[in-house]
Amino acid sequence: NFGSWEGDKQVLTILGLVSSAASMVAQGHKPLNIVYIMSDDHSYQFVSAYDKRYVSTPNIDALAKHGVRFTESFVANSLSGPSRACMLTGKHSHMNGKTNNEHAHQFNQDQQTMPKILRANGYQTALIGKLHLEGIPQGFDYWNMLPGQGDYYNPLFVTPNNKGGIDTIQHRGYVTNIVTDMSIDWLEHRDKTKPFALFVHHKAAHRIWMPDTVDVNKYEDKTFPLPKTFYDDYKGRIAAEDAEMRINRDMDLVYDLKMQKNAPKISGLGRWYTQGVYKRMRPEEQAVMDKLYNPLAEDLYKRNLQGKELAEWKYQRYMRDYAKVITSLDRNIGRLMEYLKEHDLLDNTLIVYTSDQGFYMGENGWFDKRFMYDISMRTPLVMRLPKGLDKRGDVTQMVQNIDYAPTFLDLAGIKVPKDMQGVSLLPLLKNNKPVKNWNRNSLYYHFYECPGEHNVRRHYGIRTKNYKLIHFYGKDTKGENKDFWEMYDLRKDPEELNNIYNKPSYSKLQADLHKGLDSLRHYYKAENAY
Ligand code: SGN
Ligand code: CA
């Protein structure tokens, strides 16, 4: 029975929850602080609180131990700039205007954002790291930002100076360490009379996966298990077939996997590595990399691997480098936690760890994200909870990144503006009693960046607990216009391999899902969003 998808009912329940939760927390004594840690492209498969197959992330897991793990956490648009815009505004992409990463679709910094509201209500706010939105950030007392995607080694940061201008400063070292140092430094020098909201936005673990020199040699003996769907044939899934994100075919040996030594040819992308990423490193940093990667490259080109052998070789390299980057990330989260603990801030601070979206670790043969399929629509989300929020264990309700802004405002005792589309998650965090009146049972998703890198066609859809309906539309990178629907039964087919759209036995469900999607598009004012 999908009756409760009707927009009106959702509005009533959601408003009811927000006001009661706000007063609950506002009655507390100490104002609560917020530390929001967001990485880039960190798959939940590489968070051991979610999945123990690949790496261990003890510091991220510890956050969940003193709080909660969200088992059904999703983004609204699986791409960096748009995801960050959803987080800041509490609105879906068509409402906040940042539908894709392209500069032609600039984020309007003048609009209402959650940090601006926190700041106007007495919070001290800071942003450190990757924002990936055009223009000058607003709503922060302090910001020190990686321009664009940022660099792993010896990165540039932009920050306001005291003459009313902006300085671009190159910092020495590895980005995850630098972002953490800056965060701790800000905490140390902040105005300690005010509550604070600190946004720590890591560049890790974005492509290409550059480890810190101290982690370069880790995981080299580990053989990662191949995902069940590594050799996907994409049957019945046109957009999946057309996407250009296959490890086998689209991952570049030089650029993505650092195999520059003796490379028989170097592509345009490859030159980004040899002339760009690699050149940014200092000679002593390059030497550490060379020592591992050069013999591997020599050996690879000698063996001249083909077919499955090459695909699996690339997969192992990808997984190993990614694991190294995650290990540094987790260690640095531990460092930040250590500071908060030493300064007695744990009891009155909400600490959030999430990523800007999920990421493919070889499932369907892929890297990257973008799709509404679960691997990329999901994102890790754990929270260490302050005193007064006593829920422990798993939160199993479906939540989305448009909920963070309302949650933080609610935590601060501030009324959530009516035009925010997300909902406060505080009612889910109060205690271990079952939550009443949580009527959200479907999520809306929309991806817009096509034609674009990786050639993932535009699509939007609805996800319920058990089902998914997706509409793919528009031109792809080759200029081909295609329009088609996909539908999945997530209970029987969690890997979303079997498109059941137009299967007669599912016709009633299909009609219901169409109705549900229409009402979500109406509810979120997305009827004309394409
Ligand atoms: C870069 C990457 C892509 C990636 C996008 C978006 N290419 O363009 O692989 O999908 O970022 O990622 S690269 O050659 O520059 O590495 S996002 O997380 O920032 O949205
Ligand atoms: Ca990202």
Coordinates of C-alpha atoms and ligand atoms in Angstrom, one line a residue:
N1 CA 0.0 0.0 0.0
F2 CA 1.7 3.2 -1.2
G3 CA -1.2 5.5 -0.1
S4 CA 1.0 7.6 2.1
W5 CA 3.0 9.0 -0.8
E6 CA 0.4 11.7 -1.1
G7 CA 2.2 15.0 -0.8
D8 CA -0.2 16.7 1.7
K9 CA 0.1 14.0 4.4
Q10 CA 3.9 14.1 4.2
V11 CA 3.9 17.9 4.7
L12 CA 1.8 17.8 7.8
T13 CA 3.8 15.0 9.5
I14 CA 7.2 16.6 8.6
L15 CA 6.2 20.0 10.0
G16 CA 5.0 18.4 13.1
L17 CA 8.2 16.6 13.7
V18 CA 10.4 19.6 13.1
S19 CA 8.8 21.9 15.6
S20 CA 8.6 19.4 18.4
A21 CA 12.2 18.3 18.0
A22 CA 13.5 21.8 17.9
S23 CA 11.9 22.7 21.2
M24 CA 13.2 19.4 22.7
V25 CA 16.8 20.4 22.0
A26 CA 16.4 24.1 22.5
Q27 CA 15.5 23.3 26.1
G28 CA 19.0 21.8 26.7
H29 CA 21.6 23.9 28.5
K30 CA 24.8 24.0 26.6
P31 CA 24.4 25.0 23.0
L32 CA 25.4 22.1 20.8
N33 CA 28.3 22.3 18.4
I34 CA 28.4 20.6 14.9
V35 CA 31.4 19.0 13.3
Y36 CA 30.5 17.9 9.8
I37 CA 33.1 15.8 8.1
M38 CA 32.5 15.0 4.5
S39 CA 34.9 13.2 2.2
D40 CA 34.7 12.9 -1.6
D41 CA 33.7 9.7 -3.4
H42 CA 34.1 7.6 -0.3
S43 CA 32.1 4.4 -0.9
Y44 CA 30.3 2.8 2.1
Q45 CA 31.9 -0.4 0.9
F46 CA 35.1 1.1 2.2
V47 CA 33.8 2.0 5.7
S48 CA 34.2 -1.0 7.9
A49 CA 31.1 0.0 10.0
Y50 CA 29.2 -0.9 6.8
D51 CA 31.4 -3.6 5.1
K52 CA 34.3 -5.5 6.5
R53 CA 35.5 -7.0 3.2
Y54 CA 38.0 -4.4 2.2
V55 CA 39.5 -2.0 4.8
S56 CA 39.3 -1.2 8.4
T57 CA 38.2 2.3 9.4
P58 CA 38.4 2.3 13.2
N59 CA 38.0 6.0 13.7
I60 CA 34.9 6.4 11.5
D61 CA 33.4 3.2 13.1
A62 CA 34.0 4.7 16.5
L63 CA 31.7 7.6 15.6
A64 CA 28.9 5.1 15.0
K65 CA 29.7 3.3 18.2
H66 CA 28.9 6.4 20.2
G67 CA 25.9 7.2 18.1
V68 CA 24.3 5.8 15.1
R69 CA 24.9 4.3 11.7
F70 CA 22.3 5.1 9.0
T71 CA 21.7 2.0 7.0
E72 CA 19.5 3.7 4.4
S73 CA 21.4 6.9 3.6
F74 CA 21.1 8.4 0.1
V75 CA 22.0 11.5 -1.9
A76 CA 19.6 13.4 -4.2
N77 CA 22.0 13.8 -7.1
S78 CA 25.2 11.7 -7.1
L79 CA 27.8 14.3 -8.1
S80 CA 30.0 16.6 -6.1
G81 CA 28.8 20.2 -6.7
P82 CA 25.1 19.3 -6.7
S83 CA 25.5 17.1 -3.6
R84 CA 27.2 20.0 -1.7
A85 CA 24.5 22.4 -2.8
C86 CA 21.8 20.0 -1.5
M87 CA 23.6 19.8 1.8
L88 CA 24.0 23.6 2.2
T89 CA 20.4 24.5 1.2
G90 CA 18.3 21.5 2.3
K91 CA 16.8 21.5 -1.2
H92 CA 16.8 19.3 -4.3
S93 CA 19.0 20.4 -7.2
H94 CA 16.2 22.0 -9.3
M95 CA 15.4 24.3 -6.3
N96 CA 18.9 25.3 -5.4
G97 CA 20.0 25.7 -9.0
K98 CA 23.1 23.6 -8.9
T99 CA 22.0 20.7 -11.1
N100 CA 25.5 19.6 -12.3
N101 CA 29.2 20.3 -12.0
E102 CA 29.5 22.5 -15.0
H103 CA 30.3 26.2 -14.4
A104 CA 27.4 27.1 -16.8
H105 CA 25.2 26.0 -13.9
Q106 CA 26.7 28.1 -11.2
F107 CA 25.6 27.9 -7.6
N108 CA 24.1 31.2 -6.5
Q109 CA 26.0 31.9 -3.3
D110 CA 23.5 34.7 -2.4
Q111 CA 20.7 32.2 -1.6
Q112 CA 19.6 31.0 1.8
T113 CA 22.0 28.3 3.2
M114 CA 22.1 26.5 6.5
P115 CA 25.6 27.9 7.6
K116 CA 24.2 31.5 7.0
I117 CA 21.3 30.8 9.3
L118 CA 23.5 29.2 11.9
R119 CA 25.8 32.2 11.8
A120 CA 22.9 34.7 12.0
N121 CA 21.8 32.8 15.2
G122 CA 25.1 33.1 17.0
Y123 CA 27.1 30.2 15.7
Q124 CA 30.7 30.5 14.7
T125 CA 31.1 28.8 11.4
A126 CA 34.1 27.6 9.4
L127 CA 34.6 25.7 6.1
I128 CA 37.9 23.9 5.3
G129 CA 38.6 22.0 2.1
K130 CA 36.7 21.2 -1.0
L131 CA 33.4 23.1 -1.7
H132 CA 33.3 22.7 -5.5
L133 CA 30.8 25.5 -6.0
E134 CA 31.5 28.7 -7.9
G135 CA 32.0 32.0 -6.3
I136 CA 33.0 33.2 -2.8
P137 CA 31.5 31.1 0.0
Q138 CA 29.1 32.9 2.3
G139 CA 28.0 32.2 5.8
F140 CA 31.4 31.3 7.2
D141 CA 33.4 33.3 9.8
Y142 CA 36.5 31.5 8.4
W143 CA 37.0 29.6 5.2
N144 CA 40.1 28.1 3.6
M145 CA 39.1 26.3 0.5
L146 CA 40.6 24.1 -2.2
P147 CA 39.8 25.7 -5.5
G148 CA 37.7 23.4 -7.8
Q149 CA 38.7 19.7 -7.3
G150 CA 41.8 20.6 -5.3
D151 CA 45.1 18.7 -5.4
Y152 CA 46.4 15.8 -3.2
Y153 CA 50.0 17.0 -3.1
N154 CA 51.2 20.5 -2.2
P155 CA 47.7 21.9 -2.9
L156 CA 46.6 25.5 -3.3
F157 CA 44.1 26.9 -0.9
V158 CA 42.1 30.2 -1.3
T159 CA 41.2 32.2 1.8
P160 CA 40.2 35.8 2.5
N161 CA 43.0 38.2 3.6
N162 CA 42.6 41.1 6.0
K163 CA 42.8 43.6 3.2
G164 CA 39.4 42.6 1.8
G165 CA 41.0 40.4 -0.9
I166 CA 41.5 36.7 -1.4
D167 CA 44.9 35.0 -1.1
T168 CA 45.9 31.9 -3.0
I169 CA 48.5 30.0 -1.0
Q170 CA 50.3 26.8 -1.7
H171 CA 50.6 24.4 1.2
R172 CA 53.3 21.8 1.5
G173 CA 52.4 18.2 2.0
Y174 CA 49.4 15.9 1.6
V175 CA 45.9 17.3 1.4
T176 CA 44.2 15.1 4.0
N177 CA 46.8 16.0 6.6
I178 CA 46.6 19.7 5.7
V179 CA 42.8 19.9 5.9
T180 CA 42.9 18.2 9.3
D181 CA 45.7 20.6 10.6
M182 CA 43.7 23.6 9.5
S183 CA 40.6 22.3 11.2
I184 CA 42.4 21.7 14.5
D185 CA 44.0 25.1 14.2
W186 CA 40.7 26.8 13.7
L187 CA 39.2 24.9 16.6
E188 CA 42.1 26.1 18.7
H189 CA 41.8 29.7 17.8
R190 CA 38.0 30.0 17.5
D191 CA 35.9 32.3 19.7
K192 CA 35.3 29.9 22.5
T193 CA 32.4 31.9 23.9
K194 CA 30.2 30.8 21.0
P195 CA 28.9 27.5 19.8
F196 CA 30.4 26.4 16.5
A197 CA 29.7 24.6 13.3
L198 CA 32.9 23.3 11.5
F199 CA 32.6 21.9 8.0
V200 CA 35.6 19.7 7.2
H201 CA 35.5 18.8 3.5
H202 CA 38.2 16.4 2.5
K203 CA 39.4 16.0 -1.1
A204 CA 40.1 12.3 -0.4
A205 CA 39.1 9.9 -1.9
H206 CA 38.5 11.5 -5.3
R207 CA 40.0 10.3 -8.5
I208 CA 42.9 9.9 -9.1
W209 CA 43.7 7.9 -5.9
M210 CA 46.9 9.4 -4.7
P211 CA 48.1 8.0 -1.4
D212 CA 50.1 9.8 1.3
T213 CA 53.8 8.8 1.1
V214 CA 53.5 7.1 4.5
D215 CA 50.7 4.8 3.1
V216 CA 52.1 4.1 -0.4
N217 CA 53.3 0.6 0.5
K218 CA 50.2 -0.6 2.4
Y219 CA 47.8 -3.1 1.0
E220 CA 50.3 -4.3 -1.6
D221 CA 49.9 -7.9 -0.5
K222 CA 46.2 -7.8 -0.2
T223 CA 44.0 -9.4 -3.0
F224 CA 40.6 -7.9 -3.0
P225 CA 37.6 -10.2 -3.8
L226 CA 36.0 -9.5 -7.2
P227 CA 32.5 -8.1 -6.8
K228 CA 29.8 -10.6 -8.0
T229 CA 28.8 -8.2 -10.8
F230 CA 32.3 -7.4 -12.0
Y231 CA 31.6 -9.0 -15.4
D232 CA 28.2 -7.4 -16.0
D233 CA 26.8 -7.7 -19.5
Y234 CA 24.4 -4.7 -19.0
K235 CA 21.6 -6.6 -20.6
G236 CA 18.2 -4.8 -20.5
R237 CA 20.0 -1.6 -19.2
I238 CA 20.7 0.8 -22.0
A239 CA 22.2 3.6 -19.9
A240 CA 24.5 1.2 -18.0
E241 CA 25.7 -0.2 -21.3
D242 CA 26.4 3.3 -22.7
A243 CA 28.2 4.6 -19.6
E244 CA 31.9 5.2 -19.9
M245 CA 33.2 4.2 -16.4
R246 CA 34.4 0.7 -16.9
I247 CA 37.5 -0.3 -15.1
N248 CA 38.4 -2.6 -17.9
R249 CA 38.0 -0.1 -20.8
D250 CA 37.9 3.4 -19.4
M251 CA 40.3 3.4 -16.5
D252 CA 43.6 4.8 -17.8
L253 CA 46.8 2.9 -16.9
V254 CA 49.0 6.0 -16.6
Y255 CA 46.5 8.5 -15.3
D256 CA 44.4 6.4 -12.9
L257 CA 47.0 3.7 -12.0
K258 CA 50.3 5.6 -12.2
M259 CA 51.9 3.2 -14.7
Q260 CA 54.1 5.8 -16.4
K261 CA 57.4 4.0 -16.5
N262 CA 57.9 2.4 -20.0
A263 CA 54.3 3.2 -21.0
P264 CA 54.1 2.4 -24.8
K265 CA 51.8 5.4 -25.2
I266 CA 50.5 8.1 -23.0
S267 CA 47.0 9.4 -23.6
G268 CA 45.8 13.0 -23.0
L269 CA 44.6 11.9 -19.6
G270 CA 47.9 10.1 -19.0
R271 CA 49.7 13.5 -19.5
W272 CA 47.5 14.9 -16.7
Y273 CA 49.4 12.6 -14.5
T274 CA 52.9 12.8 -15.9
Q275 CA 52.8 16.6 -16.4
G276 CA 50.4 17.5 -13.7
V277 CA 49.6 15.4 -10.7
Y278 CA 53.0 13.7 -10.6
K279 CA 54.8 17.0 -11.2
R280 CA 53.2 18.6 -8.2
M281 CA 55.0 16.3 -5.9
R282 CA 58.4 17.2 -4.5
P283 CA 61.4 15.0 -5.6
E284 CA 61.4 13.1 -2.3
E285 CA 57.7 12.4 -2.6
Q286 CA 58.1 11.3 -6.2
A287 CA 60.9 9.0 -5.2
V288 CA 58.6 7.2 -2.7
M289 CA 56.0 6.8 -5.5
D290 CA 58.5 5.7 -8.1
K291 CA 59.9 3.0 -5.9
L292 CA 56.6 1.2 -5.8
Y293 CA 54.9 2.1 -9.1
N294 CA 57.9 2.0 -11.5
P295 CA 58.8 -1.7 -11.1
L296 CA 55.1 -2.5 -11.3
A297 CA 54.8 -0.6 -14.6
E298 CA 57.9 -2.2 -16.1
D299 CA 56.5 -5.6 -15.2
L300 CA 53.0 -4.9 -16.5
Y301 CA 54.2 -3.7 -19.9
K302 CA 56.5 -6.7 -20.2
R303 CA 53.7 -9.1 -19.5
N304 CA 51.3 -7.5 -22.0
L305 CA 48.2 -8.6 -20.1
Q306 CA 44.9 -8.8 -22.1
G307 CA 41.2 -9.4 -21.5
K308 CA 40.1 -10.6 -18.0
E309 CA 43.7 -10.8 -16.8
L310 CA 44.2 -7.1 -17.5
A311 CA 40.8 -6.2 -16.1
E312 CA 41.5 -7.9 -12.8
W313 CA 44.9 -6.5 -12.6
K314 CA 43.5 -3.0 -13.0
Y315 CA 40.8 -3.8 -10.4
Q316 CA 43.5 -4.8 -7.8
R317 CA 45.6 -1.7 -8.4
Y318 CA 42.5 0.5 -8.1
M319 CA 41.4 -1.1 -4.9
R320 CA 44.8 -1.0 -3.3
D321 CA 45.4 2.7 -4.1
Y322 CA 41.9 3.6 -2.9
A323 CA 42.4 1.7 0.3
K324 CA 45.6 3.7 1.0
V325 CA 43.7 7.0 0.5
I326 CA 41.0 5.8 2.9
T327 CA 43.5 4.7 5.5
S328 CA 44.9 8.3 5.6
L329 CA 41.4 9.7 5.8
D330 CA 40.4 7.5 8.7
R331 CA 43.7 8.3 10.6
N332 CA 43.1 12.0 10.2
I333 CA 39.5 11.7 11.5
G334 CA 41.1 10.0 14.5
R335 CA 43.4 13.0 14.9
L336 CA 40.5 15.4 14.8
M337 CA 38.6 13.3 17.3
E338 CA 41.6 13.3 19.6
Y339 CA 41.5 17.1 19.7
L340 CA 37.8 17.2 20.4
K341 CA 38.2 14.6 23.2
E342 CA 41.2 16.4 24.8
H343 CA 39.3 19.6 24.8
D344 CA 36.2 18.1 26.4
L345 CA 34.0 18.8 23.4
L346 CA 32.5 15.4 22.8
D347 CA 29.5 15.7 25.1
N348 CA 28.1 18.8 23.4
T349 CA 29.1 18.2 19.8
L350 CA 27.3 16.4 17.0
I351 CA 29.9 14.8 14.8
V352 CA 28.8 13.7 11.4
Y353 CA 30.8 11.6 8.9
T354 CA 29.5 11.3 5.3
S355 CA 30.7 11.4 1.7
D356 CA 29.3 13.6 -1.1
Q357 CA 28.0 10.4 -2.7
G358 CA 28.6 6.7 -3.1
F359 CA 31.2 5.2 -5.4
Y360 CA 31.6 2.0 -7.5
M361 CA 34.3 -0.3 -6.4
G362 CA 34.2 -2.6 -9.4
E363 CA 30.5 -3.5 -9.0
N364 CA 29.1 -3.7 -12.6
G365 CA 32.7 -3.5 -13.7
W366 CA 32.7 0.3 -12.8
F367 CA 34.4 3.1 -11.0
D368 CA 32.7 6.6 -10.6
K369 CA 29.0 7.2 -9.5
R370 CA 26.2 9.4 -11.0
F371 CA 23.6 6.6 -11.4
M372 CA 20.5 6.3 -9.2
Y373 CA 21.4 2.6 -8.7
D374 CA 22.1 2.0 -5.0
I375 CA 25.9 1.8 -5.1
S376 CA 26.1 5.5 -6.1
M377 CA 22.8 6.8 -4.7
R378 CA 23.8 5.5 -1.2
T379 CA 26.3 7.4 0.8
P380 CA 27.9 6.4 4.2
L381 CA 26.4 8.3 7.1
V382 CA 27.4 7.9 10.7
M383 CA 26.9 10.3 13.6
R384 CA 28.5 10.5 17.0
L385 CA 25.7 12.0 19.2
P386 CA 25.9 14.6 21.9
K387 CA 24.4 14.0 25.4
G388 CA 20.6 14.2 25.1
L389 CA 20.5 12.3 21.8
D390 CA 20.6 8.8 23.2
K391 CA 19.7 6.6 20.2
R392 CA 22.4 3.9 19.5
G393 CA 22.8 1.4 16.8
D394 CA 21.2 1.6 13.4
V395 CA 18.8 4.1 12.0
T396 CA 16.9 2.2 9.3
Q397 CA 14.6 5.0 8.0
M398 CA 15.5 6.3 4.5
V399 CA 17.3 9.6 4.8
Q400 CA 18.8 11.9 2.2
N401 CA 21.5 14.7 2.1
I402 CA 18.8 17.4 1.8
D403 CA 18.0 16.5 5.5
Y404 CA 21.4 17.7 6.9
A405 CA 20.5 21.4 6.8
P406 CA 17.2 21.0 8.7
T407 CA 18.8 18.6 11.2
F408 CA 21.6 21.0 12.1
L409 CA 19.2 24.0 12.4
D410 CA 16.9 21.9 14.5
L411 CA 19.8 20.8 16.7
A412 CA 20.7 24.5 17.2
G413 CA 17.1 25.2 18.3
I414 CA 16.5 27.3 15.1
K415 CA 13.2 27.0 13.3
V416 CA 13.6 25.3 10.0
P417 CA 12.6 27.5 7.1
K418 CA 9.5 26.2 5.3
D419 CA 11.1 26.2 1.9
M420 CA 13.8 23.7 2.9
Q421 CA 12.7 20.3 1.4
G422 CA 14.6 18.0 3.7
V423 CA 13.4 17.0 7.2
S424 CA 15.2 17.1 10.5
L425 CA 16.5 13.8 11.5
L426 CA 16.5 14.6 15.3
P427 CA 13.3 12.6 15.9
L428 CA 15.3 9.5 14.8
L429 CA 18.1 10.3 17.2
K430 CA 16.3 10.9 20.5
N431 CA 16.3 7.4 21.9
N432 CA 15.8 3.8 21.1
K433 CA 12.1 3.8 21.2
P434 CA 10.3 3.2 17.9
V435 CA 9.7 6.5 16.0
K436 CA 6.1 7.4 15.5
N437 CA 4.8 9.5 12.7
W438 CA 7.7 9.0 10.3
N439 CA 5.8 8.8 7.1
R440 CA 8.5 9.3 4.6
N441 CA 8.6 6.2 2.5
S442 CA 10.0 7.3 -0.7
L443 CA 12.9 9.4 -2.0
Y444 CA 13.3 11.5 -5.1
Y445 CA 16.5 11.5 -7.2
H446 CA 17.6 13.5 -10.2
F447 CA 20.9 13.4 -12.2
Y448 CA 21.5 16.1 -14.9
E449 CA 25.1 16.0 -16.1
C450 CA 24.7 14.7 -19.7
P451 CA 26.2 15.1 -22.2
G452 CA 29.1 14.9 -19.8
E453 CA 32.1 12.9 -18.6
H454 CA 31.4 9.2 -18.2
N455 CA 28.3 9.5 -20.4
V456 CA 25.7 8.7 -17.9
R457 CA 22.3 9.7 -19.3
R458 CA 20.1 12.1 -17.4
H459 CA 17.6 10.4 -15.2
Y460 CA 15.2 10.8 -12.3
G461 CA 13.2 8.5 -10.2
I462 CA 11.6 7.2 -7.1
R463 CA 13.1 4.9 -4.5
T464 CA 11.0 3.2 -1.9
K465 CA 12.2 0.7 0.6
N466 CA 11.7 -2.2 -1.8
Y467 CA 11.4 -0.8 -5.3
K468 CA 12.9 1.7 -7.7
L469 CA 11.5 3.3 -10.8
I470 CA 13.8 5.4 -13.1
H471 CA 13.2 7.5 -16.2
F472 CA 16.2 7.9 -18.4
Y473 CA 15.9 10.7 -21.0
G474 CA 17.7 13.1 -23.3
K475 CA 20.8 13.2 -25.4
D476 CA 24.0 11.4 -24.5
T477 CA 27.5 12.4 -25.2
K478 CA 27.2 11.0 -28.8
G479 CA 24.1 13.1 -29.4
E480 CA 21.8 10.2 -29.4
N481 CA 18.4 10.9 -27.9
K482 CA 16.9 8.0 -26.0
D483 CA 13.9 7.8 -23.6
F484 CA 13.3 4.7 -21.5
W485 CA 12.2 3.4 -18.1
E486 CA 13.7 1.0 -15.6
M487 CA 12.2 -0.7 -12.6
Y488 CA 13.8 -2.9 -10.0
D489 CA 12.6 -5.1 -7.2
L490 CA 15.3 -4.5 -4.6
R491 CA 14.3 -7.4 -2.4
K492 CA 14.8 -10.0 -5.1
D493 CA 17.4 -8.1 -7.1
P494 CA 19.5 -5.9 -4.8
E495 CA 22.2 -5.6 -7.5
E496 CA 19.6 -4.0 -9.9
L497 CA 20.5 -6.3 -12.9
N498 CA 17.0 -7.3 -13.9
N499 CA 14.9 -4.5 -15.3
I500 CA 11.3 -5.4 -14.7
Y501 CA 9.7 -2.4 -16.4
N502 CA 6.7 -3.6 -18.5
K503 CA 6.9 -7.1 -17.1
P504 CA 3.2 -8.1 -16.9
S505 CA 3.4 -9.6 -13.4
Y506 CA 4.5 -6.2 -12.1
S507 CA 1.9 -4.0 -13.8
K508 CA 0.1 -3.0 -10.6
L509 CA 3.4 -2.1 -8.9
Q510 CA 4.5 -0.2 -12.0
A511 CA 1.3 1.9 -12.0
D512 CA 1.7 2.6 -8.2
L513 CA 5.3 3.6 -8.6
H514 CA 4.4 5.9 -11.5
K515 CA 1.8 7.5 -9.3
G516 CA 4.3 7.8 -6.4
L517 CA 6.9 9.4 -8.7
D518 CA 4.3 11.9 -10.0
S519 CA 3.3 12.8 -6.4
L520 CA 7.0 13.2 -5.4
R521 CA 7.6 15.5 -8.5
H522 CA 4.6 17.5 -7.4
Y523 CA 5.6 17.6 -3.7
Y524 CA 9.1 18.8 -4.5
K525 CA 7.9 21.2 -7.2
A526 CA 9.9 19.2 -9.8
E527 CA 7.2 18.7 -12.4
N528 CA 9.1 20.8 -14.9
A529 CA 12.6 19.8 -13.9
Y530 CA 14.6 18.0 -16.7
Ligands
SGN1 C1 36.4 14.6 -12.5 C2 36.8 13.2 -12.7 C3 35.6 12.3 -13.0 C4 34.5 12.6 -12.0 C5 34.2 14.0 -11.9 C6 33.1 14.4 -10.9 N1 37.7 13.1 -13.8 O1 36.0 15.3 -13.6 O2 36.0 11.0 -13.1 O3 33.4 11.9 -12.3 O4 35.4 14.7 -11.5 O5 33.5 14.0 -9.6 S1 39.3 13.5 -13.6 O6 39.9 13.2 -14.8 O7 39.3 14.9 -13.3 O8 39.8 12.7 -12.5 S2 32.9 14.8 -8.4 O9 32.9 14.0 -7.3 O10 33.8 16.0 -8.2 O11 31.6 15.2 -8.8
CA2 CA 32.4 13.3 -5.2

